Coordinates of C-alpha atoms in Angstrom, one line a residue:
M1 CA 105.5 38.9 84.1
R2 CA 105.9 35.7 81.8
E3 CA 106.0 32.2 83.1
I4 CA 108.5 29.4 81.5
T5 CA 107.8 25.3 82.3
L6 CA 110.7 22.7 82.8
I7 CA 109.8 21.2 78.7
Q8 CA 110.6 25.0 77.6
L9 CA 113.7 26.2 79.4
K10 CA 115.3 22.1 78.9
E11 CA 114.9 23.4 75.0
K12 CA 116.5 27.6 75.6
N13 CA 120.8 27.0 74.9
P14 CA 122.4 27.5 78.6
S15 CA 123.8 29.7 76.7
E16 CA 120.8 31.9 77.0
Y17 CA 119.9 32.3 80.1
M18 CA 120.7 33.2 83.4
L19 CA 118.7 30.1 86.2
V20 CA 118.0 32.2 90.3
D21 CA 116.9 30.6 92.8
I22 CA 115.3 33.3 94.8
R23 CA 114.7 31.0 97.7
D24 CA 116.3 31.6 101.4
E25 CA 120.3 30.6 102.5
G26 CA 118.2 28.1 104.4
S27 CA 116.2 26.6 101.6
T28 CA 118.8 26.0 99.1
L29 CA 121.0 24.5 101.6
Y30 CA 118.4 21.3 100.9
G31 CA 119.4 21.1 97.5
G32 CA 118.4 23.3 94.1
I33 CA 118.3 23.7 90.6
P34 CA 121.7 22.7 88.9
G35 CA 122.9 25.2 87.3
A36 CA 121.6 28.6 89.3
I37 CA 122.5 31.1 91.2
N38 CA 121.2 32.2 94.7
I39 CA 119.7 35.3 95.7
P40 CA 116.7 35.3 98.0
A41 CA 114.0 37.4 97.0
A42 CA 114.0 39.8 100.5
M43 CA 117.5 40.6 98.5
F44 CA 115.4 41.6 95.3
E45 CA 113.0 43.0 97.6
E46 CA 115.2 45.1 100.4
D47 CA 118.3 45.8 97.4
L48 CA 117.2 46.3 94.2
E49 CA 120.1 47.9 92.8
G50 CA 122.1 45.9 94.3
S51 CA 120.3 42.8 93.2
I52 CA 120.0 42.8 89.7
S53 CA 123.7 44.7 89.5
K54 CA 124.1 40.5 90.2
L55 CA 122.2 39.7 87.4
D56 CA 123.2 39.0 83.5
A57 CA 121.5 41.9 81.7
E58 CA 122.6 40.1 78.3
K59 CA 120.7 37.0 79.1
D60 CA 117.0 35.6 79.7
I61 CA 116.3 35.9 83.8
I62 CA 114.6 32.7 84.7
L63 CA 113.4 32.6 88.3
Y64 CA 112.3 29.7 90.3
C65 CA 110.8 29.5 94.0
Q66 CA 109.5 26.7 96.4
R67 CA 106.5 26.7 94.3
G68 CA 106.6 28.7 91.3
E69 CA 104.9 31.8 93.0
K70 CA 107.0 34.2 94.8
S71 CA 109.2 33.6 91.6
Q72 CA 106.0 35.9 90.5
E73 CA 105.9 38.4 92.2
I74 CA 110.0 39.1 92.3
A75 CA 109.6 38.5 87.3
E76 CA 107.5 41.3 88.0
L77 CA 109.4 43.8 90.1
L78 CA 112.4 43.3 87.5
E79 CA 109.7 43.1 84.7
G80 CA 109.5 46.6 85.9
R81 CA 112.7 47.4 85.5
G82 CA 112.6 46.7 81.8
I83 CA 114.3 43.3 82.3
N84 CA 113.5 40.2 80.4
C85 CA 112.0 37.8 83.2
F86 CA 110.5 34.9 83.0
S87 CA 109.4 32.7 86.3
L88 CA 109.8 28.8 86.9
A89 CA 106.4 27.3 86.1
G90 CA 105.3 24.7 89.8
G91 CA 109.7 26.2 90.7
Y92 CA 112.1 24.1 92.4
N93 CA 108.8 21.3 93.3
A94 CA 108.3 21.2 89.9
F95 CA 111.8 20.4 89.5
L96 CA 111.2 17.5 92.4
L97 CA 108.3 15.9 90.9
E98 CA 110.2 15.4 87.5
I99 CA 113.3 13.8 88.5
M100 CA 111.7 11.5 89.8
D101 CA 109.0 10.4 87.4
E102 CA 112.4 9.4 85.6
A103 CA 114.3 7.8 88.0
E104 CA 113.3 4.1 87.6
N105 CA 116.7 2.2 88.6
E106 CA 115.3 -0.6 89.2
N107 CA 119.0 -1.7 91.0
Y108 CA 118.2 2.2 93.7
Q109 CA 117.3 0.8 97.0
E110 CA 120.0 -1.8 97.5
E111 CA 122.6 1.2 96.0
V112 CA 121.9 3.9 98.2
E113 CA 122.1 0.8 100.7
V114 CA 125.6 -0.4 99.5
S115 CA 127.1 2.9 99.7
I116 CA 125.5 3.2 103.7
R117 CA 127.6 -0.3 104.0
K118 CA 130.4 1.5 102.5
K119 CA 131.2 4.4 101.6
F120 CA 128.8 5.9 104.0
H121 CA 129.3 3.0 106.8
K122 CA 132.0 5.4 109.3
S123 CA 130.6 9.1 109.3
L124 CA 126.8 7.5 109.2
F125 CA 126.0 4.1 110.6
S126 CA 128.8 3.8 113.7
P127 CA 127.4 7.6 115.2
F128 CA 124.3 6.4 114.3
A129 CA 124.7 2.8 116.3
K130 CA 126.7 4.7 118.9
A131 CA 124.8 7.0 119.4
C132 CA 121.9 4.0 119.8
K133 CA 123.7 2.2 122.4
T134 CA 125.2 5.3 124.5
Y135 CA 122.2 6.8 124.9
E136 CA 119.8 2.8 125.0
L137 CA 117.9 3.4 122.1
I138 CA 116.9 0.9 121.6
Q139 CA 116.1 -2.1 123.6
E140 CA 114.6 -6.0 123.1
G141 CA 111.0 -5.5 122.2
D142 CA 110.7 -2.0 120.9
H143 CA 108.5 -1.2 117.9
I144 CA 109.6 1.8 116.9
A145 CA 107.3 4.5 114.9
V146 CA 110.0 5.8 112.5
C147 CA 108.4 9.3 111.7
I148 CA 108.9 10.7 108.3
S149 CA 108.3 13.7 107.6
G150 CA 110.5 13.9 103.7
G151 CA 113.7 15.9 104.1
K152 CA 116.6 13.9 103.9
D153 CA 116.8 13.2 107.4
S154 CA 113.8 12.0 108.5
M155 CA 115.1 9.5 105.4
L156 CA 118.8 8.4 106.3
M157 CA 116.8 7.9 109.8
A158 CA 114.3 5.5 107.9
K159 CA 117.3 3.2 106.3
L160 CA 120.1 3.9 108.5
F161 CA 117.6 2.0 111.3
Q162 CA 117.3 -1.1 108.4
E163 CA 120.5 -1.7 108.1
I164 CA 121.0 -1.8 112.1
Q165 CA 117.0 -4.2 112.6
R166 CA 119.2 -6.2 109.5
H167 CA 121.9 -7.3 112.4
R168 CA 119.7 -8.1 114.7
Q169 CA 121.7 -8.1 117.3
V170 CA 118.5 -7.3 118.8
S171 CA 115.0 -7.7 118.4
F172 CA 112.7 -4.9 117.6
E173 CA 109.4 -4.0 115.1
L174 CA 109.7 -0.7 113.0
T175 CA 107.2 1.0 111.9
F176 CA 107.2 4.8 109.7
L177 CA 105.0 6.6 109.9
V178 CA 104.2 9.5 107.9
M179 CA 101.6 12.5 109.3
D180 CA 100.0 14.3 106.4
P181 CA 99.4 17.3 107.6
G182 CA 97.8 19.0 105.0
Y183 CA 100.1 19.1 102.1
N184 CA 99.4 19.4 98.4
A185 CA 99.4 16.3 95.8
E186 CA 103.1 17.5 94.7
N187 CA 103.9 16.9 97.8
R188 CA 102.5 14.3 99.4
K189 CA 104.0 12.3 95.9
L190 CA 107.3 13.2 95.9
I191 CA 107.5 11.2 99.4
E192 CA 105.6 8.3 98.5
S193 CA 107.6 8.5 95.6
N194 CA 110.8 8.9 97.2
A195 CA 109.5 6.4 99.7
K196 CA 109.3 4.0 97.1
R197 CA 112.4 4.3 95.7
L198 CA 114.4 4.2 99.0
G199 CA 112.7 1.2 99.8
I200 CA 110.1 2.1 103.0
P201 CA 107.1 0.9 103.3
V202 CA 105.4 3.4 104.9
T203 CA 102.1 4.4 107.0
I204 CA 100.7 7.1 105.5
F205 CA 98.1 9.5 108.3
G206 CA 96.4 12.7 107.7
S207 CA 95.6 15.6 109.7
T208 CA 94.6 18.8 109.0
I209 CA 97.1 20.5 110.7
F210 CA 97.5 23.0 108.0
D211 CA 94.8 24.3 108.1
A212 CA 94.4 25.3 112.0
V213 CA 98.0 26.9 111.9
D214 CA 96.7 28.4 109.1
T215 CA 94.8 31.2 111.2
V216 CA 97.1 31.8 114.0
D217 CA 99.7 34.5 113.9
K218 CA 101.4 34.6 116.9
N219 CA 104.3 31.5 116.3
P220 CA 102.9 29.2 114.0
C221 CA 106.3 27.1 113.4
Y222 CA 105.9 25.9 117.2
L223 CA 102.2 25.1 117.5
C224 CA 102.5 23.5 114.0
A225 CA 105.2 21.6 115.4
R226 CA 104.1 20.4 118.7
M227 CA 100.3 19.6 117.0
R228 CA 102.9 17.2 115.1
R229 CA 104.7 15.6 117.9
G230 CA 100.9 14.7 119.6
Y231 CA 100.1 13.5 116.1
L232 CA 102.1 11.3 115.9
Y233 CA 102.7 10.1 120.1
S234 CA 98.7 8.7 118.9
K235 CA 98.7 7.6 116.1
A236 CA 101.5 5.8 116.8
K237 CA 101.0 4.6 120.1
E238 CA 97.3 3.3 118.3
L239 CA 99.5 1.0 115.5
G240 CA 101.0 -0.6 119.6
C241 CA 104.3 1.6 119.4
N242 CA 106.2 2.1 122.5
K243 CA 108.7 4.8 121.0
I244 CA 108.6 7.4 117.9
A245 CA 112.2 8.4 116.3
L246 CA 113.1 11.8 115.1
G247 CA 116.0 12.4 112.4
H248 CA 117.7 15.6 114.3
H249 CA 121.3 16.2 114.0
Y250 CA 124.0 16.8 116.0
D251 CA 124.1 20.1 114.6
D252 CA 120.5 20.7 115.7
V253 CA 121.9 19.6 118.4
I254 CA 124.7 22.6 119.4
E255 CA 122.9 24.7 117.2
T256 CA 120.0 24.3 120.4
I257 CA 122.1 24.6 123.0
L258 CA 123.2 28.1 121.3
M259 CA 120.3 29.7 121.0
G260 CA 118.8 28.3 123.3
M261 CA 121.4 30.8 125.4
L262 CA 121.5 33.9 122.6
H263 CA 117.6 34.4 122.2
G264 CA 115.9 32.2 125.2
G265 CA 118.4 33.2 128.2
Q266 CA 119.0 29.6 129.1
I267 CA 121.9 26.6 129.0
Q268 CA 119.5 23.5 127.7
T269 CA 119.8 20.5 125.0
M270 CA 117.7 18.7 122.6
M271 CA 117.8 15.5 124.8
P272 CA 118.2 11.8 122.6
K273 CA 115.5 10.3 124.2
L274 CA 112.9 10.8 126.5
H275 CA 109.9 10.5 128.3
S276 CA 106.0 11.9 127.2
T277 CA 104.1 13.0 129.9
N278 CA 100.9 13.4 126.7
F279 CA 100.3 9.6 126.1
E280 CA 101.8 6.8 129.3
G281 CA 104.8 4.9 128.2
M282 CA 105.6 6.6 125.7
E283 CA 109.7 7.3 124.7
L284 CA 110.4 9.5 122.4
I285 CA 114.8 9.1 120.1
R286 CA 116.5 10.5 118.6
P287 CA 118.7 8.1 117.1
L288 CA 121.0 11.0 115.2
Y289 CA 122.3 12.5 117.6
L290 CA 126.3 12.1 116.6
V291 CA 125.3 12.0 112.9
R292 CA 127.0 15.6 111.4
E293 CA 124.7 17.3 109.1
A294 CA 127.2 17.2 106.4
D295 CA 127.9 14.0 105.9
I296 CA 123.7 13.4 106.1
C297 CA 123.8 15.7 102.5
K298 CA 127.0 13.9 101.5
W299 CA 125.1 11.2 101.4
R300 CA 122.3 12.6 100.0
D301 CA 123.9 14.1 96.9
Y302 CA 126.3 11.0 96.5
N303 CA 123.4 8.8 95.7
D304 CA 121.6 11.6 93.8
L305 CA 118.7 12.2 95.8
H306 CA 116.0 15.1 96.3
F307 CA 113.4 15.8 98.8
L308 CA 111.2 18.1 100.3
Q309 CA 112.4 21.3 102.3
C310 CA 109.3 21.9 104.5
A311 CA 105.6 20.8 102.9
C312 CA 104.3 24.1 104.4
H313 CA 100.9 25.6 102.2
F314 CA 101.0 29.0 104.3
T315 CA 104.7 30.0 104.1
E316 CA 107.5 30.3 101.3
T317 CA 110.8 30.2 102.7
C318 CA 108.9 27.5 105.8
S319 CA 111.8 25.1 107.3
T320 CA 110.8 21.4 108.5
C321 CA 109.7 22.7 111.8
H322 CA 111.5 21.8 115.3
E323 CA 110.5 21.1 118.5
D324 CA 111.2 24.5 119.3
G325 CA 109.7 26.5 116.2
T326 CA 112.4 28.3 115.7
T327 CA 111.9 30.2 112.2
S328 CA 114.7 29.3 109.1
S329 CA 116.3 32.7 110.0
K330 CA 116.9 32.1 113.1
R331 CA 118.7 29.0 112.2
L332 CA 120.4 29.9 109.3
E333 CA 121.8 32.4 111.5
T334 CA 122.9 30.6 113.7
K335 CA 123.9 27.7 112.0
K336 CA 126.9 30.4 110.0
L337 CA 127.9 32.1 113.7
I338 CA 129.4 28.7 114.6
A339 CA 130.6 28.3 111.1
K340 CA 132.3 31.7 111.6
L341 CA 133.3 30.8 115.4
K342 CA 135.0 27.6 113.7
E343 CA 137.2 29.6 111.9
S344 CA 138.8 30.0 114.9
N345 CA 138.6 27.1 116.4
P346 CA 138.7 23.8 115.1
Y347 CA 137.0 22.6 118.2
I348 CA 134.2 24.9 118.6
E349 CA 131.2 22.4 117.8
G350 CA 133.0 20.0 120.2
N351 CA 132.7 22.1 122.6
I352 CA 129.1 23.2 122.8
F353 CA 128.6 20.1 122.7
K354 CA 130.1 18.7 125.4
S355 CA 129.7 21.9 126.8
V356 CA 126.0 20.7 128.5
E357 CA 128.4 17.1 129.4
N358 CA 130.3 19.1 131.8
V359 CA 128.2 21.4 133.8
N360 CA 129.5 21.9 137.1
L361 CA 126.9 22.9 139.8
D362 CA 128.7 24.6 142.0
T363 CA 129.2 27.4 139.9
V364 CA 125.2 27.4 139.2
I365 CA 124.2 30.4 140.5
E366 CA 120.4 28.9 139.5
Y367 CA 119.0 26.1 138.1
K368 CA 116.0 24.5 137.4
Q369 CA 115.4 20.6 138.2
K370 CA 111.5 19.4 137.5
G371 CA 109.5 22.4 137.2
V372 CA 111.5 23.3 140.9
R373 CA 114.3 26.0 140.2
H374 CA 116.6 26.1 143.0
N375 CA 119.4 29.1 143.8
F376 CA 123.3 29.1 144.5
L377 CA 122.0 30.4 148.4
D378 CA 119.7 27.4 149.2
N379 CA 122.7 25.6 150.5
Y380 CA 125.1 28.4 150.4

């Protein structure tokens, strides 16, 4: 198996090679290298002949994954079939790091902020402000820990908080909190570089979460998500904060509702705010609650921003951990299902969202409140 570096790739004539992104479809939603086609590694492993048929045998095949590990395996597999194949050293992360090194525009922060105030005011700032007002997420005297994972959602959330604070309608403090659960040096650098470019003064603290979940076989994503939450609450409280803000958006909400029904046999949703059960006086808020993911992507692409998908060091395909510990495959499956349903019903997303606002308890057989089950026969 042969490797090729980004420098060597740039020296090649684009007509001489075919660039193939072998990350899963969920990962490609977070960005990719321009000009690449997506054939997930799982497709090569499940249907090698079918995947090979999609390749141009007349060209060099250059594969990349997130960090350059899985692409080595698939490259060896293809070489065994006589295909001239290379693995991109460092994978997509190497591409991101190069972009960070090249981006030295002093006016970059200002340009991003102007885009929020003008081009994306209606699609991003307005629903952000509406959620804050509708669900009373920001109150006088709050000190909010804005939790940044390094992805597009949390980075945008930080910029929107800076923007709404600029309006000075309510007096509150912000601390931009980044927890390092055991990132490798490259992933940490990506977060720090993006924060610097966007003018977000982050406070970084460490933990050993990745080492802890490395030894867990059953549902490590769930454990990771719960541990992250606990560390964030603890550090935020130590810094004098009374709230932590997470970057879950509208699409996360409707996907969670549907996944709860299909995979959990229950009706529930992500709440716009929650009281902490373990940290007295602390609240969790979700100010992107009404913001659509597609609009976040448009903002990211318009400003040529590139963010982490997941910095998890023990799985190549793990997406940003959700509180329910669901895997990227389940999320993506649900996302595709909603898109398919939308083809025949353009109101499907709004209807899913409204379904948990319009619960008629007179037609519910059984429900649970504060841990106590109630059956319709109790008062029949």
